[in-house]
Coordinates of C-alpha atoms in Angstrom, one line a residue:
X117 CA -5.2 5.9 2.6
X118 CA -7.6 6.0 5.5
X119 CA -9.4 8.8 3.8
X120 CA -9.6 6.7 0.8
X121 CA -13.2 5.4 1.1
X122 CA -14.1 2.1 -0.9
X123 CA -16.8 4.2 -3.3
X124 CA -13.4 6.6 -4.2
X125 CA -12.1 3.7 -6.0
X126 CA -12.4 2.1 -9.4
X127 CA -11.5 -1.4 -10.7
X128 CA -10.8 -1.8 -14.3
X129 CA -10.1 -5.4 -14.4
X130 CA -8.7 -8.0 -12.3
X131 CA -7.7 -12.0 -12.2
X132 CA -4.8 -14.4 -12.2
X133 CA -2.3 -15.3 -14.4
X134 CA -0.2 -18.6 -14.6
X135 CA 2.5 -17.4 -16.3
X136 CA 3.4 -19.9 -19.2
X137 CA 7.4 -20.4 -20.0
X138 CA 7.6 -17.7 -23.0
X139 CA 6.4 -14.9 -20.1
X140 CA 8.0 -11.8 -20.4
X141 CA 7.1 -8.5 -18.9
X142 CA 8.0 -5.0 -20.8
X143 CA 5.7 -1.9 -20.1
X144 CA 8.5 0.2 -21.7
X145 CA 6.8 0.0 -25.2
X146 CA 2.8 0.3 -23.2
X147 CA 3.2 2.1 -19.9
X148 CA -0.2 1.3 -17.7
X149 CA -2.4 4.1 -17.3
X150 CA -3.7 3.0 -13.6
X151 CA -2.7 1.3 -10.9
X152 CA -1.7 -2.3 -10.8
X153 CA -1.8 -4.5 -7.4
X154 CA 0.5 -6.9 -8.5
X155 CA 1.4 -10.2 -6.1
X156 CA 2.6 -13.1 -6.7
X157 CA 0.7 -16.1 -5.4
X158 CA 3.8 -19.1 -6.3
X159 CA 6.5 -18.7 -8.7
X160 CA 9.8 -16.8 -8.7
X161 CA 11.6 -14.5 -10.3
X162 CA 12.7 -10.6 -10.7
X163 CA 10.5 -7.3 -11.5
X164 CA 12.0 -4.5 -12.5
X165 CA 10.7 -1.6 -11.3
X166 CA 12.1 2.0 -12.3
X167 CA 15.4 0.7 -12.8
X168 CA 15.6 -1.4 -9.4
X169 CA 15.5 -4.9 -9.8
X170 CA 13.3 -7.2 -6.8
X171 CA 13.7 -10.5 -6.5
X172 CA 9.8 -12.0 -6.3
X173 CA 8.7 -15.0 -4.6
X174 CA 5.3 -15.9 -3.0
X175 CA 3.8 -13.0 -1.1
X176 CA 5.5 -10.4 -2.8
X177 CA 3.2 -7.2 -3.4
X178 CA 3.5 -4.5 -5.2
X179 CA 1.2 -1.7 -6.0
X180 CA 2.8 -0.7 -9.4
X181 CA 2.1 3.2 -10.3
X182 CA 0.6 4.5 -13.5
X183 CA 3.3 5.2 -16.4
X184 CA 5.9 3.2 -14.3
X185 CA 8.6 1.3 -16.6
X186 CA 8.1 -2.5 -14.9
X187 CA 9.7 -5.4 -16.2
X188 CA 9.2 -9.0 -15.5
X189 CA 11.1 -12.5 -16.0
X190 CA 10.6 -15.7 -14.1
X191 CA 12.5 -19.1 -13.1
X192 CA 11.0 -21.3 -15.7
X193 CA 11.7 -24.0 -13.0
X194 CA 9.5 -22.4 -10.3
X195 CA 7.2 -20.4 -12.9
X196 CA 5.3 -17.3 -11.8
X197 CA 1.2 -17.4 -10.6
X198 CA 0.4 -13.5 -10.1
X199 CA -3.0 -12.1 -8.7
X200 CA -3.6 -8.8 -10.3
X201 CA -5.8 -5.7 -9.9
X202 CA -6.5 -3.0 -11.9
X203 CA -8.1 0.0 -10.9
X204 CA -7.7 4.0 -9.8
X205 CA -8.4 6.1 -7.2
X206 CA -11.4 8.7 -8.0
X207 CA -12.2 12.1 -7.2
X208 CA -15.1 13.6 -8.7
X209 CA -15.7 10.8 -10.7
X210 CA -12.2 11.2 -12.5
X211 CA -8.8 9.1 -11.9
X212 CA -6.4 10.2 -9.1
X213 CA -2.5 9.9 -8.9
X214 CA -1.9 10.8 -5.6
X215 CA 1.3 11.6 -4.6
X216 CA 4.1 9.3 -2.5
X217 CA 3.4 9.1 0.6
X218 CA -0.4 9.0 0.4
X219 CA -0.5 5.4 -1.2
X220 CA 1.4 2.1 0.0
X221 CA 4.8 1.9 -0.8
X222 CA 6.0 0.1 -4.3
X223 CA 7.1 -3.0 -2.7
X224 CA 6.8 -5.3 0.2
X225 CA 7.0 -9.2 1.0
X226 CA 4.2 -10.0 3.0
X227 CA 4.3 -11.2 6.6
X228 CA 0.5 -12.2 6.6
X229 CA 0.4 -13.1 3.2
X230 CA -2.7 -15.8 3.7
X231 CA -5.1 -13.1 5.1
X232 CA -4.0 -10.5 2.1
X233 CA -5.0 -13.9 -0.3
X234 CA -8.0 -14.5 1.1
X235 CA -8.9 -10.6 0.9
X236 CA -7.7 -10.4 -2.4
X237 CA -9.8 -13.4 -3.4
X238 CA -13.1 -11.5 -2.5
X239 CA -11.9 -9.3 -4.8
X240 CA -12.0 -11.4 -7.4
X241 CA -15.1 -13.5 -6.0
X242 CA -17.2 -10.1 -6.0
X243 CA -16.3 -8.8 -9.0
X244 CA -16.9 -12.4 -11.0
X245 CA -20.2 -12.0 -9.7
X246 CA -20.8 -8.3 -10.7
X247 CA -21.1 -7.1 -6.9
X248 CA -18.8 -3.9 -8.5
X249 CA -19.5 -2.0 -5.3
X250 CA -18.5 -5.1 -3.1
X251 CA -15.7 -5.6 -5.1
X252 CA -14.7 -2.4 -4.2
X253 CA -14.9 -2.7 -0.5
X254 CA -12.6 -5.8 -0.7
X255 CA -9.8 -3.8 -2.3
X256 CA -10.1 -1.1 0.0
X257 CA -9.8 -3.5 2.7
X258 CA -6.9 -4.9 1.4
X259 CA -5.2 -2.2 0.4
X260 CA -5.6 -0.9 4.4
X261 CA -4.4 -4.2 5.9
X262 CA -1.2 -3.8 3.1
X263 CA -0.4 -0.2 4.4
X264 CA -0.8 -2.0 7.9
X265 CA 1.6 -4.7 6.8
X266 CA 4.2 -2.3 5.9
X267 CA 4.0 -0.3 9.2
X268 CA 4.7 -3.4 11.0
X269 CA 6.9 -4.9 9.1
X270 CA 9.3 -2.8 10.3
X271 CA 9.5 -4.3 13.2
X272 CA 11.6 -7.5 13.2
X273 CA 9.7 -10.8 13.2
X274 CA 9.9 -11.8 16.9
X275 CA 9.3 -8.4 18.1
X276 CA 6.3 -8.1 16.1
X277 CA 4.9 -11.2 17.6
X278 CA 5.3 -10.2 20.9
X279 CA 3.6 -6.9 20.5
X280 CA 1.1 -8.8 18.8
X281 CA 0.1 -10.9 21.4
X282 CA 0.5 -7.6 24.0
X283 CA -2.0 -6.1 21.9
X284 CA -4.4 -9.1 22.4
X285 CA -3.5 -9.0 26.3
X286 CA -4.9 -5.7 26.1
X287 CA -8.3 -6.7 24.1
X288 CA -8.7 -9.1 26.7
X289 CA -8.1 -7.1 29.7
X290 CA -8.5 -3.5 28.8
X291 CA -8.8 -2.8 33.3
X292 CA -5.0 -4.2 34.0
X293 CA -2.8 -2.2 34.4
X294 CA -0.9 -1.2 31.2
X295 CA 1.4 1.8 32.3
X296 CA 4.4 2.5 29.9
X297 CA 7.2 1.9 32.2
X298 CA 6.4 -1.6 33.6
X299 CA 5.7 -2.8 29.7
X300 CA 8.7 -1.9 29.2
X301 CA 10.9 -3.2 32.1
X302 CA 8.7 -6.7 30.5
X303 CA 10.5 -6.5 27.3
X304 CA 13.3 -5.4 28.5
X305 CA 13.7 -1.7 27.2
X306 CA 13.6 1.8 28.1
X307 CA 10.0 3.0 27.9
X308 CA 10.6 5.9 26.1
X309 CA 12.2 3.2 22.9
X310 CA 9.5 0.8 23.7
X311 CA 6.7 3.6 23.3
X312 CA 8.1 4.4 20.4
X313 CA 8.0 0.6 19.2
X314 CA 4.2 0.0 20.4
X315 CA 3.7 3.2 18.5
X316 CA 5.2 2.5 15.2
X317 CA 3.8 -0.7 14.9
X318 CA -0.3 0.2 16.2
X319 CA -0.2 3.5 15.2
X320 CA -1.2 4.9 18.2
X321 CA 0.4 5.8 21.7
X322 CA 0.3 2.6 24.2
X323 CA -1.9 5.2 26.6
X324 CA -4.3 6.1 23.7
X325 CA -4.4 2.7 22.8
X326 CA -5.4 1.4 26.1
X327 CA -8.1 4.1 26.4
X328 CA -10.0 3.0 22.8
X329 CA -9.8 -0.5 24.2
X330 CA -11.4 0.2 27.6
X331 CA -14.0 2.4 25.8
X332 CA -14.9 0.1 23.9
X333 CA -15.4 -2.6 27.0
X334 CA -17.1 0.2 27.9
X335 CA -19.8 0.0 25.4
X336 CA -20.3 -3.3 25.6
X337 CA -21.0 -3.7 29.3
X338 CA -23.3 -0.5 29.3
X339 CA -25.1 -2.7 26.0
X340 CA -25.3 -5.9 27.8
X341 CA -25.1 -5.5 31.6
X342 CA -27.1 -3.9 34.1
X343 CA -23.9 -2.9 36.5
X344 CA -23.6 0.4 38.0
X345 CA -21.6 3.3 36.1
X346 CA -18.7 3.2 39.0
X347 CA -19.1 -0.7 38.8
X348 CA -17.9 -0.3 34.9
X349 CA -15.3 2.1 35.9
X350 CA -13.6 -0.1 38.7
X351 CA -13.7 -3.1 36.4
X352 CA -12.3 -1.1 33.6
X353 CA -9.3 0.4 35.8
X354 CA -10.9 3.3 37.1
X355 CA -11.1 4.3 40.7
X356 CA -12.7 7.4 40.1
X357 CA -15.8 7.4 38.7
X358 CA -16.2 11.1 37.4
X359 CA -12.7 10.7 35.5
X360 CA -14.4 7.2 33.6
X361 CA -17.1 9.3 32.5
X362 CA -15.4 12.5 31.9
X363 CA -13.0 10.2 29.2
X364 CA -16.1 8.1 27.7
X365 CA -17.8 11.3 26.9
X366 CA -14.5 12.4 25.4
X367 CA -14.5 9.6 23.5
X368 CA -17.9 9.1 21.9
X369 CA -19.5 12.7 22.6
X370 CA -22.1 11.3 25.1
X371 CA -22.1 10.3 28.7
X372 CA -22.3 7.0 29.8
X373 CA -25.6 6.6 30.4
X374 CA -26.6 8.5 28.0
X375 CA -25.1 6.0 25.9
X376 CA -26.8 3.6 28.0
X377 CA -30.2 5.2 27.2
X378 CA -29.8 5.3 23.7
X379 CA -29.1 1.6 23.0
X380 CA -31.0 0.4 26.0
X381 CA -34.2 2.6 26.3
X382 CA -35.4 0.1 29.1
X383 CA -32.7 1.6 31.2
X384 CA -34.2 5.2 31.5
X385 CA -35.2 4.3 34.9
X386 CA -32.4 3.7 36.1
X387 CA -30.7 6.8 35.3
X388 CA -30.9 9.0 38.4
X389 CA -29.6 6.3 40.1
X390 CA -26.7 6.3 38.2
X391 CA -26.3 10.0 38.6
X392 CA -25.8 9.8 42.1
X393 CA -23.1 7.3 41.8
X394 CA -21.2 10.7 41.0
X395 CA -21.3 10.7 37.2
X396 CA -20.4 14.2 35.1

């Protein structure tokens, strides 16, 4: 999906449906030809989906596939309200079915479900008021934090919380000190499982994951202070100045002060300086 950009998509027709007590759901007779975002906003009931019968209750999701067999009933005591989108992925101009794996999964029951709404909504908003390419964007977006939903999800719910709020920790602090093994000993597992954990549910290694967060500390002090480079380092977690510098121009292609002369030109001056603080 992340290679998915929001111009490579294509929405056919989307809104929301209050399902009246005669609803029923049959695309035996009419498979769809696209896809179909398909969640449920209030209501219950089943879908059926290739044979496999899900329960559905608010937040469930689905991203229904083109010429899937779906079928649909609901609790006419709790009666279904389902936000749908319509739309295909494009290359060249022309629909895409991408294969499994390369799209979010059929199914999921959303943890966040309010932020998907709200993201979901701008959908809708932008294309009511013919912002197509906005519209767009929105879905993409939302489609992302879904395939980011389901990576996480499959952590359990405390779990997920907790590295939540380590992950803010980090944002917060990016120069503590954030090895592996004393994480671990924290939430009380062996750092090779709990490395695997922070990894499943960021997508990235707890090292590589601490360097993007200090680098990008990194820009904004070079931005909006006038500290030394080994000043940035230290506060960052770096003792050694050269290494700092060596892993920011790793990480953006530029040297730190070259960075810092290319948003701040008023800092040119100050460059030799900075050079003799021992920067590479």
């Amino acid at each position: 999906m992340s290679n998915l950009l929001y111009r490579d998509l294509c929405i056919h027709s989307c809104g929301i449906t209050a399902c009246q007590p005669d609803w029923k759901w049959d695309t035996a007779g009419s498979p769809m030809g696209d896809y179909d975002l398909w969640t449920v906003l209030k209501g219950s009931g089943f879908l059926t989906a290739d044979g496999l019968p899900f329960p559905v209750s608010a937040g469930s999701c689905f991203l229904l596939r083109p010429h899937g067999c779906y079928a649909g009933r609901q609790e006419l005591s709790d009666r279904l309200t389902v936000l749908h989108i319509h739309f295909d992925f494009l290359w060249d101009g022309l629909p895409l079915h991408l294969p499994e794996g390369e799209v979010p999964a059929l199914h999921r029951q959303l943890f966040d479900f309010p932020f998907v709404q709200k993201l979901l909504y701008k959908v809708l908003n932008a294309s009511s008021a013919g912002e197509k390419e906005m519209a767009r964007h929105w879905l993409q977006v939302a489609l992302d934090e879904i395939t980011l939903q389901d990576r996480q999800g499959l952590q359990p719910d405390p779990l997920r919380r907790k590295l939540s709020a380590l992950c803010d920790e980090i944002q917060e602090n990016p120069g503590a000190d954030w090895r592996l093994s004393p994480l671990a000993a924290r939430f009380g597992y062996a750092a090779d499982y709990f490395g695997r954990l922070f990894s499943q549910m960021t997508g990235s290694p707890l090292s590589l994951y601490v360097i993007g967060a200090r680098m990008n500390q990194a820009k904004v002090l070079l931005r909006s202070s006038s500290s030394r480079i080994g000043e940035i380092a230290l506060q960052l977690g770096y003792r050694d100045t050269c290494f700092f510098s060596r892993q920011f121009r790793q990480h953006t292609g530029v040297t730190p002060s070259a960075y810092r002369q290319a948003v701040r030109p008023e800092e040119r001056s100050a460059l030799p300086e900075q050079r003799k603080q021992g920067e590479g």
